[in-house]
PDB file of C-alpha atoms in Angstrom:
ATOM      1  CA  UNK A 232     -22.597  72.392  32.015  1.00  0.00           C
ATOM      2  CA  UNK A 233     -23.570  70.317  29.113  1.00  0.00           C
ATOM      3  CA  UNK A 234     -27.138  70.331  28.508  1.00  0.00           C
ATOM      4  CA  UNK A 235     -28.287  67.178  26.227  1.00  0.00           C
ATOM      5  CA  UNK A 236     -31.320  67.990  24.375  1.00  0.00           C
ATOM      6  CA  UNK A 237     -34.566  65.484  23.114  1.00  0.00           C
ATOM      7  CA  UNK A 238     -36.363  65.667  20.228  1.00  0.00           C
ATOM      8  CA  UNK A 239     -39.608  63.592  20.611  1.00  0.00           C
ATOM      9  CA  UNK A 240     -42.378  62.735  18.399  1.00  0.00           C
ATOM     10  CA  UNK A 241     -40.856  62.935  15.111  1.00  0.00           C
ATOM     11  CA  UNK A 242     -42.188  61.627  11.854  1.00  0.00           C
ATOM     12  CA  UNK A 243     -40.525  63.425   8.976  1.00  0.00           C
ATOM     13  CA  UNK A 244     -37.134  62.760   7.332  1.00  0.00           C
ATOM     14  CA  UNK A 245     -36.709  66.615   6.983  1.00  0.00           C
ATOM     15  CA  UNK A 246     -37.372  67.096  11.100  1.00  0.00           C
ATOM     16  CA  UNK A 247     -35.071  64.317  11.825  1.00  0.00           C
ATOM     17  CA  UNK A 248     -32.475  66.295  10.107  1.00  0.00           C
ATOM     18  CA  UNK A 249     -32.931  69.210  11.632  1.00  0.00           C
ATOM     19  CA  UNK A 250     -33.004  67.787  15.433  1.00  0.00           C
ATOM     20  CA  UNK A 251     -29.435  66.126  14.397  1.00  0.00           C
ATOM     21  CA  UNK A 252     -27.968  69.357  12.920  1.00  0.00           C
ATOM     22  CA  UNK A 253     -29.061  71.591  15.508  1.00  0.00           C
ATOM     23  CA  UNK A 254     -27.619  69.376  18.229  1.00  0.00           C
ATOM     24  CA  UNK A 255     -29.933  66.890  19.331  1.00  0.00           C
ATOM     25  CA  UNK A 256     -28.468  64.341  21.202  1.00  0.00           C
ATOM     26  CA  UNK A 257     -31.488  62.127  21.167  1.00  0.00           C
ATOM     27  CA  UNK A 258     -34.575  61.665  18.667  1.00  0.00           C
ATOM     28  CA  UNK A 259     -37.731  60.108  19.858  1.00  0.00           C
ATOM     29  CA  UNK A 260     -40.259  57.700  17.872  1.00  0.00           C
ATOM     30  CA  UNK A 261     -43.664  57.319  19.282  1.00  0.00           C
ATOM     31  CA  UNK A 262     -45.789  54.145  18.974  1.00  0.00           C
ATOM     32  CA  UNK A 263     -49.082  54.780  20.455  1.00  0.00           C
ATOM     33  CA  UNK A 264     -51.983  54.983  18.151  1.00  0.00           C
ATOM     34  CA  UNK A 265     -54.028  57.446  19.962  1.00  0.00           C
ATOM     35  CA  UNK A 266     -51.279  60.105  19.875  1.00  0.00           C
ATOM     36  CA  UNK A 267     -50.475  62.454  16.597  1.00  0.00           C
ATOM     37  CA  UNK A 268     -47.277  61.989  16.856  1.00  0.00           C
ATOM     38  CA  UNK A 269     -47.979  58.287  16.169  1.00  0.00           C
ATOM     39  CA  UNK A 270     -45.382  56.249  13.397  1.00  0.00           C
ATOM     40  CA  UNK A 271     -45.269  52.786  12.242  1.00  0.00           C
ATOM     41  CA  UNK A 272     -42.744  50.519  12.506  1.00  0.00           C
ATOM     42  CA  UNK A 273     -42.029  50.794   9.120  1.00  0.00           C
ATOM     43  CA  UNK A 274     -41.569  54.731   9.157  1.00  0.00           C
ATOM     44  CA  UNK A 275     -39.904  54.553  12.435  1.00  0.00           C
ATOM     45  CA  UNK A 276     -37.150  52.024  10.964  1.00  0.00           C
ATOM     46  CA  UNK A 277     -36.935  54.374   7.984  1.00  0.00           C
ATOM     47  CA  UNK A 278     -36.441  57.487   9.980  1.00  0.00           C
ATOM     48  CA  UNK A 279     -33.954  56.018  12.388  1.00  0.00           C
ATOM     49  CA  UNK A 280     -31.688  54.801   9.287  1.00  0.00           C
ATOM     50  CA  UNK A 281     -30.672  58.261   8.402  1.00  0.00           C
ATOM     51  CA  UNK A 282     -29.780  59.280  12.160  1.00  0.00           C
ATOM     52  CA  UNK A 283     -26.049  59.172  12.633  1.00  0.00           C
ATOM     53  CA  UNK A 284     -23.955  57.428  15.377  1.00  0.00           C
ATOM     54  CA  UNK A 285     -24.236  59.493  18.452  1.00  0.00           C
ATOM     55  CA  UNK A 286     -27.550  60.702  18.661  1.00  0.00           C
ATOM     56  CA  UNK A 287     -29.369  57.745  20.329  1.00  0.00           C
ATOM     57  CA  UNK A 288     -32.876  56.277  19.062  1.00  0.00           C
ATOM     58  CA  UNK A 289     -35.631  56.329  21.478  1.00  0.00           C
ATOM     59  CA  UNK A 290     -38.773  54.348  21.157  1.00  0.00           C
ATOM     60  CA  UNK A 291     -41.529  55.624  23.400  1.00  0.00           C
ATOM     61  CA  UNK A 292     -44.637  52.711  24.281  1.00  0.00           C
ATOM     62  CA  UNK A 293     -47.257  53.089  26.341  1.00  0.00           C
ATOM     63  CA  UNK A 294     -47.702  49.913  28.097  1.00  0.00           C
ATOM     64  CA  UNK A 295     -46.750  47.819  25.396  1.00  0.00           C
ATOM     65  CA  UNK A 296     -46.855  44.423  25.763  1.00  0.00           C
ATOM     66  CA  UNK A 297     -43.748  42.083  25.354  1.00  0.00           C
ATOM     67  CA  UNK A 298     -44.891  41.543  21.438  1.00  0.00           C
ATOM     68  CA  UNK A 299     -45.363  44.645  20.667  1.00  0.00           C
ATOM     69  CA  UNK A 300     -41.727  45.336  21.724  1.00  0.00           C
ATOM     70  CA  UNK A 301     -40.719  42.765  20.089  1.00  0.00           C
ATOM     71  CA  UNK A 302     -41.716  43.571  16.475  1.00  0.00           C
ATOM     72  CA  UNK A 303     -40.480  47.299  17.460  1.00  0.00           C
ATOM     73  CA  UNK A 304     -37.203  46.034  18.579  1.00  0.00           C
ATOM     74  CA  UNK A 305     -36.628  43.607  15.726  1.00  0.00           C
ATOM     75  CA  UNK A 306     -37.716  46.099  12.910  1.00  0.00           C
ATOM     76  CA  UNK A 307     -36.062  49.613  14.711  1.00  0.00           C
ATOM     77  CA  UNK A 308     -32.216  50.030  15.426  1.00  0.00           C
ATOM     78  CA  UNK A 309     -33.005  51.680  18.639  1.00  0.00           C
ATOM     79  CA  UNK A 310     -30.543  52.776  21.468  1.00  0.00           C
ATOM     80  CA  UNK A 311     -33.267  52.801  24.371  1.00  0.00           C
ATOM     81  CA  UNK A 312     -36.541  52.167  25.155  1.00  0.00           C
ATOM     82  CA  UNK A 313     -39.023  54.960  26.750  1.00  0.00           C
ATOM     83  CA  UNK A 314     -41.776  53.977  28.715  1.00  0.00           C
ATOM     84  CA  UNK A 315     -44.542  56.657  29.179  1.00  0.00           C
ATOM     85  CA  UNK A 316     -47.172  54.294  30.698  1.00  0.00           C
ATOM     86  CA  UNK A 317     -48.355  52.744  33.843  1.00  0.00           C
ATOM     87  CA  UNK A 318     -45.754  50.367  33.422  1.00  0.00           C
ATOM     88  CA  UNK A 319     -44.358  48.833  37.694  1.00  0.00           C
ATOM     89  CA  UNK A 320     -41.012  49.212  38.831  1.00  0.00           C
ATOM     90  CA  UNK A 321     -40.996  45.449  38.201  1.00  0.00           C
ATOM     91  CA  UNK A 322     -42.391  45.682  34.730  1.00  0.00           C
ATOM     92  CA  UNK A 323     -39.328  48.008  34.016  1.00  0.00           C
ATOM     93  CA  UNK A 324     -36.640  45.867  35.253  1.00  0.00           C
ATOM     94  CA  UNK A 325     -38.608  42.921  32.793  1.00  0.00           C
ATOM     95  CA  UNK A 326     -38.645  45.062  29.887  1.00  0.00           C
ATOM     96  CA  UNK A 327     -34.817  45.983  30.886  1.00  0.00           C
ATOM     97  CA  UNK A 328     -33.435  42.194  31.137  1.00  0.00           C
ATOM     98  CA  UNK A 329     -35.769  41.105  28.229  1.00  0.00           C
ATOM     99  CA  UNK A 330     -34.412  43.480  25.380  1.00  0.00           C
ATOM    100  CA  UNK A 331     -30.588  44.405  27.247  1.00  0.00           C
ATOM    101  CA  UNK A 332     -31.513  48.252  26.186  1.00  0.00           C
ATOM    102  CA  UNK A 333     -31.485  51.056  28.199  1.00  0.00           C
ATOM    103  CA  UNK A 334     -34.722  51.945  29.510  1.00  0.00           C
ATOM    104  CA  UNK A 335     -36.170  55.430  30.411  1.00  0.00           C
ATOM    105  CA  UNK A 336     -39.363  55.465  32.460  1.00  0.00           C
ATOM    106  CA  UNK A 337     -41.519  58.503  32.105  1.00  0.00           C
ATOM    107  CA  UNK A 338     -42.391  59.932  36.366  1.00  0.00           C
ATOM    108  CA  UNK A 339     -45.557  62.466  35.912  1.00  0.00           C
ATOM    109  CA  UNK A 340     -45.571  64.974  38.326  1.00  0.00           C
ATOM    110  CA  UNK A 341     -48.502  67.142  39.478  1.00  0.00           C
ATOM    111  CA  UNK A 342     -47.702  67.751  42.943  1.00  0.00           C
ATOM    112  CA  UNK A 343     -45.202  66.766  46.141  1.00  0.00           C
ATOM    113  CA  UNK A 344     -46.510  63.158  46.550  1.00  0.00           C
ATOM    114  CA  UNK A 345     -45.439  62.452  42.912  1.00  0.00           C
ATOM    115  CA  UNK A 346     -42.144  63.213  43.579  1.00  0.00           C
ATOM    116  CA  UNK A 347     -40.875  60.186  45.711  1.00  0.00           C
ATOM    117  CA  UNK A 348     -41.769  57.838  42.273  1.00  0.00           C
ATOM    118  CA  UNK A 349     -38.923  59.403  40.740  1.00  0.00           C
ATOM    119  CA  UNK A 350     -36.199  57.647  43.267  1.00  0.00           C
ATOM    120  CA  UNK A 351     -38.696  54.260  43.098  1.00  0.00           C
ATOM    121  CA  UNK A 352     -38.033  54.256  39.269  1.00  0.00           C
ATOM    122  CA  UNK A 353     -34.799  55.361  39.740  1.00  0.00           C
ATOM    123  CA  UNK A 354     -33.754  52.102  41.227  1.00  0.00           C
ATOM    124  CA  UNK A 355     -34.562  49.836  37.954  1.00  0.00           C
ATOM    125  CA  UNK A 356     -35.078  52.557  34.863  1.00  0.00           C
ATOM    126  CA  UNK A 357     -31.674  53.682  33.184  1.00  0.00           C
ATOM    127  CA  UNK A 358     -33.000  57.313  33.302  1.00  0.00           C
ATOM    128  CA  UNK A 359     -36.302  59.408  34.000  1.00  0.00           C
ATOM    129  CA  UNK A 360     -38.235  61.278  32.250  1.00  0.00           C
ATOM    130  CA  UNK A 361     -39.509  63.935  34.473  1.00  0.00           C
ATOM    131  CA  UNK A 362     -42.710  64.854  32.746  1.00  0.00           C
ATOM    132  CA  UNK A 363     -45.808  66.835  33.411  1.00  0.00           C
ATOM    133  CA  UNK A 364     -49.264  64.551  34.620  1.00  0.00           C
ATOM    134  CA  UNK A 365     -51.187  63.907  32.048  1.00  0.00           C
ATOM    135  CA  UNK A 366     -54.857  65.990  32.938  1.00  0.00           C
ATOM    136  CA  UNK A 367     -57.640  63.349  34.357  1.00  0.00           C
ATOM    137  CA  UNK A 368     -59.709  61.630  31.338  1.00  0.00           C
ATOM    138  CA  UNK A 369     -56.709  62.736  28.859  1.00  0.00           C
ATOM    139  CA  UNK A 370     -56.221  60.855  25.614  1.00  0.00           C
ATOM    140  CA  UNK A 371     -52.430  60.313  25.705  1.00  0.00           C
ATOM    141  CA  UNK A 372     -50.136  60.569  28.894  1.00  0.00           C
ATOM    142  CA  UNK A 373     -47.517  62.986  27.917  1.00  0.00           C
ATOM    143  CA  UNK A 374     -47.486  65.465  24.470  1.00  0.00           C
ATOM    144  CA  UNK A 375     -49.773  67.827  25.898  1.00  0.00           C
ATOM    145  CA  UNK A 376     -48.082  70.688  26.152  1.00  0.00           C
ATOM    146  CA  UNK A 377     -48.648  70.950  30.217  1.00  0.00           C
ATOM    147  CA  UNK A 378     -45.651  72.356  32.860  1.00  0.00           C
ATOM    148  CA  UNK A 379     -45.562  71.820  36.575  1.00  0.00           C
ATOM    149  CA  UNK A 380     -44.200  73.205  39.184  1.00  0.00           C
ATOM    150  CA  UNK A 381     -40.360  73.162  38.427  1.00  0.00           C
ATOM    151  CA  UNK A 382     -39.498  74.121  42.306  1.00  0.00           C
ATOM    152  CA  UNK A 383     -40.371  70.315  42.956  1.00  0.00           C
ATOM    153  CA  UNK A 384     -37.734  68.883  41.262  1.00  0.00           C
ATOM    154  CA  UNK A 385     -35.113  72.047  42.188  1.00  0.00           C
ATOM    155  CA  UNK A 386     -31.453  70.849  43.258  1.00  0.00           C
ATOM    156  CA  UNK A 387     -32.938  66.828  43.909  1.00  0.00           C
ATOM    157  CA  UNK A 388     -30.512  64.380  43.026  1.00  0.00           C
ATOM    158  CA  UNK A 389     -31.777  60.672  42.286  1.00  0.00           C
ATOM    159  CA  UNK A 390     -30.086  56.916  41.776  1.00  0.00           C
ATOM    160  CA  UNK A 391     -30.063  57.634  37.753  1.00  0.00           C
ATOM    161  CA  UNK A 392     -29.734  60.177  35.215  1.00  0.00           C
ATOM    162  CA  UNK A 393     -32.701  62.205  34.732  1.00  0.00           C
ATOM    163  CA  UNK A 394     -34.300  64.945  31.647  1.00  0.00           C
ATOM    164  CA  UNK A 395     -36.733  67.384  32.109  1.00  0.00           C
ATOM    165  CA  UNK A 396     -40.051  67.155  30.183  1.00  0.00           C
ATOM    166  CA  UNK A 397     -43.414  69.065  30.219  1.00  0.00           C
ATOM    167  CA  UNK A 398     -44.435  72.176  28.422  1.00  0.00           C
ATOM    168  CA  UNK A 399     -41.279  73.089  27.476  1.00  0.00           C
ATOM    169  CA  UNK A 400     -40.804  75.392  24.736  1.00  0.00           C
ATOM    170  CA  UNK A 401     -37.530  77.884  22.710  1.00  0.00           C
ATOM    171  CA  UNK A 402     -38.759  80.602  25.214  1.00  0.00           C
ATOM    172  CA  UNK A 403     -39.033  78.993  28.088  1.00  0.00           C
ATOM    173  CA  UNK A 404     -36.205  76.188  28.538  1.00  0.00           C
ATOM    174  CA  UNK A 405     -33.723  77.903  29.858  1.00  0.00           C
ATOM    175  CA  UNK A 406     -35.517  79.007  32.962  1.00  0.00           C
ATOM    176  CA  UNK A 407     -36.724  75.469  33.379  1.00  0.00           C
ATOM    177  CA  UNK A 408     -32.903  74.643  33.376  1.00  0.00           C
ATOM    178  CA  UNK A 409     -31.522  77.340  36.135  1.00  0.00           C
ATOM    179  CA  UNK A 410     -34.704  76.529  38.614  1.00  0.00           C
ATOM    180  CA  UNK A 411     -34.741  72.248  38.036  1.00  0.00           C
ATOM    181  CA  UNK A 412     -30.597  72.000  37.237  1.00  0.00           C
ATOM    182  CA  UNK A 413     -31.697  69.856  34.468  1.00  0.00           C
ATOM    183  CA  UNK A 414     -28.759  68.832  32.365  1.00  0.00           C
ATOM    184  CA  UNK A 415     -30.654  66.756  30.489  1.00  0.00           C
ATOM    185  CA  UNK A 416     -34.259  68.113  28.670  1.00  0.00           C
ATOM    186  CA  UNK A 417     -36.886  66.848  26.492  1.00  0.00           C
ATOM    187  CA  UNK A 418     -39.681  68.577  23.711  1.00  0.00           C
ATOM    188  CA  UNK A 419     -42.681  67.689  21.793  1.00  0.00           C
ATOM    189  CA  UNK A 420     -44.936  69.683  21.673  1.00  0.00           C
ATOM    190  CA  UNK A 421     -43.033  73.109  22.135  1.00  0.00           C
ATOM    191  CA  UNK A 422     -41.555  73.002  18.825  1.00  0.00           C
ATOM    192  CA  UNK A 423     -44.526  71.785  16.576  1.00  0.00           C
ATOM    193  CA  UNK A 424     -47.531  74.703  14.294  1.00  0.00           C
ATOM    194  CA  UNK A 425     -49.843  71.692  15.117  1.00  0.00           C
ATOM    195  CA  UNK A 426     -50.434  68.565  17.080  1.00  0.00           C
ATOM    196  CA  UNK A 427     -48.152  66.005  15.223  1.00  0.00           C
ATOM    197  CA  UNK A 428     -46.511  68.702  12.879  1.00  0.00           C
ATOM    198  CA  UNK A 429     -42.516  69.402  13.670  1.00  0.00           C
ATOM    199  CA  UNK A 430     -40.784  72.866  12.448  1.00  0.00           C
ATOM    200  CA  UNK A 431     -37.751  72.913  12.102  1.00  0.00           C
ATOM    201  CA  UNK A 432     -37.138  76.630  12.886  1.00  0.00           C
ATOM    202  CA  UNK A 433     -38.351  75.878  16.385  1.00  0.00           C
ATOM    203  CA  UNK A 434     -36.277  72.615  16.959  1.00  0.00           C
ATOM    204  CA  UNK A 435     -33.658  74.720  15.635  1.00  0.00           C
ATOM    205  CA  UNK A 436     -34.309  77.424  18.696  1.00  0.00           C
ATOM    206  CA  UNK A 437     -35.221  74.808  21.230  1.00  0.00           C
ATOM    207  CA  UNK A 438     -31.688  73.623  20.732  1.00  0.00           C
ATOM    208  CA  UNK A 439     -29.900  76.665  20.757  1.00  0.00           C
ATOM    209  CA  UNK A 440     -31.648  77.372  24.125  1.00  0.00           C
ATOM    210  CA  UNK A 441     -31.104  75.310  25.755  1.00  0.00           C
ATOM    211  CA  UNK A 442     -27.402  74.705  24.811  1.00  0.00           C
ATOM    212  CA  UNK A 443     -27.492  78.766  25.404  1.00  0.00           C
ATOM    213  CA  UNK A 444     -28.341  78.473  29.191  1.00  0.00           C
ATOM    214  CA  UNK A 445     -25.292  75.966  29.399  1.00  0.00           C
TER     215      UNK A 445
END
């Protein structure tokens, strides 16, 4: 089993770097001001210049509006677009037909009656991201370093590819992977000294992980 690994939240050349050497098969960008992990268009358009064909681009919004994507889409070479906001099953399949790029809608689970979102999403999102709920009154919806309860999600099977997100960290991941099945897993937080601040010796062991439990 192949297990595809997410780097999210990056904002330095160096980080980049290591996410692609270690393995990554996907680097994130985030555009949402209130988050540390925050870029500009400009850096984001920078950063994805040096990543190599392969590891796909991800832009994650947070119920952007359609010109907001636009100067992200124009400006960014991206491979897909992440949606980590309150965004309708209908507003996905919009966003979907209106750029013609993949589109991965973040599902936050806190308990069972979360769960049946992920095959609602499933119908019109290109992937999920199966991510921890963001904690009532919190400032950004995903980042914050929060599991759930990964006997939820055991063995479930859904209309489109999904990864695993949600307080995931090197020492940790490959448990997540044996109990969910995930062949597919994302990280933020779990490889950062700070909010916002990437180190490459974790991304490094976050990768090796989870390819480990492969």
């Amino acid at each position: 089993m192949d297990v595809r690994v997410k780097i999210c939240g990056l904002r330095e050349t160096a980080h980049v770097a290591a996410a692609v050497e270690a393995g990554a098969r996907y680097v994130g960008f985030v555009f949402f001001a209130k988050s540390p992990r925050n870029v500009t268009v400009g850096t984001a358009a920078r950063l994805a210049a040096t990543v190599p064909p392969g590891v796909a681009k991800v832009a994650l919004v947070v119920d952007a509006t359609d010109a907001e994507l636009d100067a992200i889409v124009a400006a960014v070479p991206l491979d897909m677009l992440q949606l980590h906001g309150n965004e309708s099953p209908d507003r996905v399949a919009g966003i979907r037909a209106r750029f013609g790029l993949p589109v991965m809608k973040a599902v936050g689970i806190a308990g069972p009656e979360d769960v049946e979102k992920i095959a609602l999403y499933g119908k019109v999102a290109d992937q999920i991201l199966v991510d921890a709920k963001a904690p009532k009154g919190a400032a950004v919806p995903g980042g914050n370093g929060l599991a759930f309860d990964w006997t939820l999600i055991a063995r479930k099977y859904w209309p489109c590819p999904w990864m695993l997100a949600g307080g995931l960290t090197p020492d940790n991941v490959a448990e997540a992977i044996r109990l969910t099945g995930a062949r597919q897993v994302d990280v933020s937080s779990g490889v950062e000294l700070a909010p916002g601040v990437k180190d490459a010796g974790l991304i490094r062991a976050f990768v090796a992980a989870a390819q480990a439990a492969a």
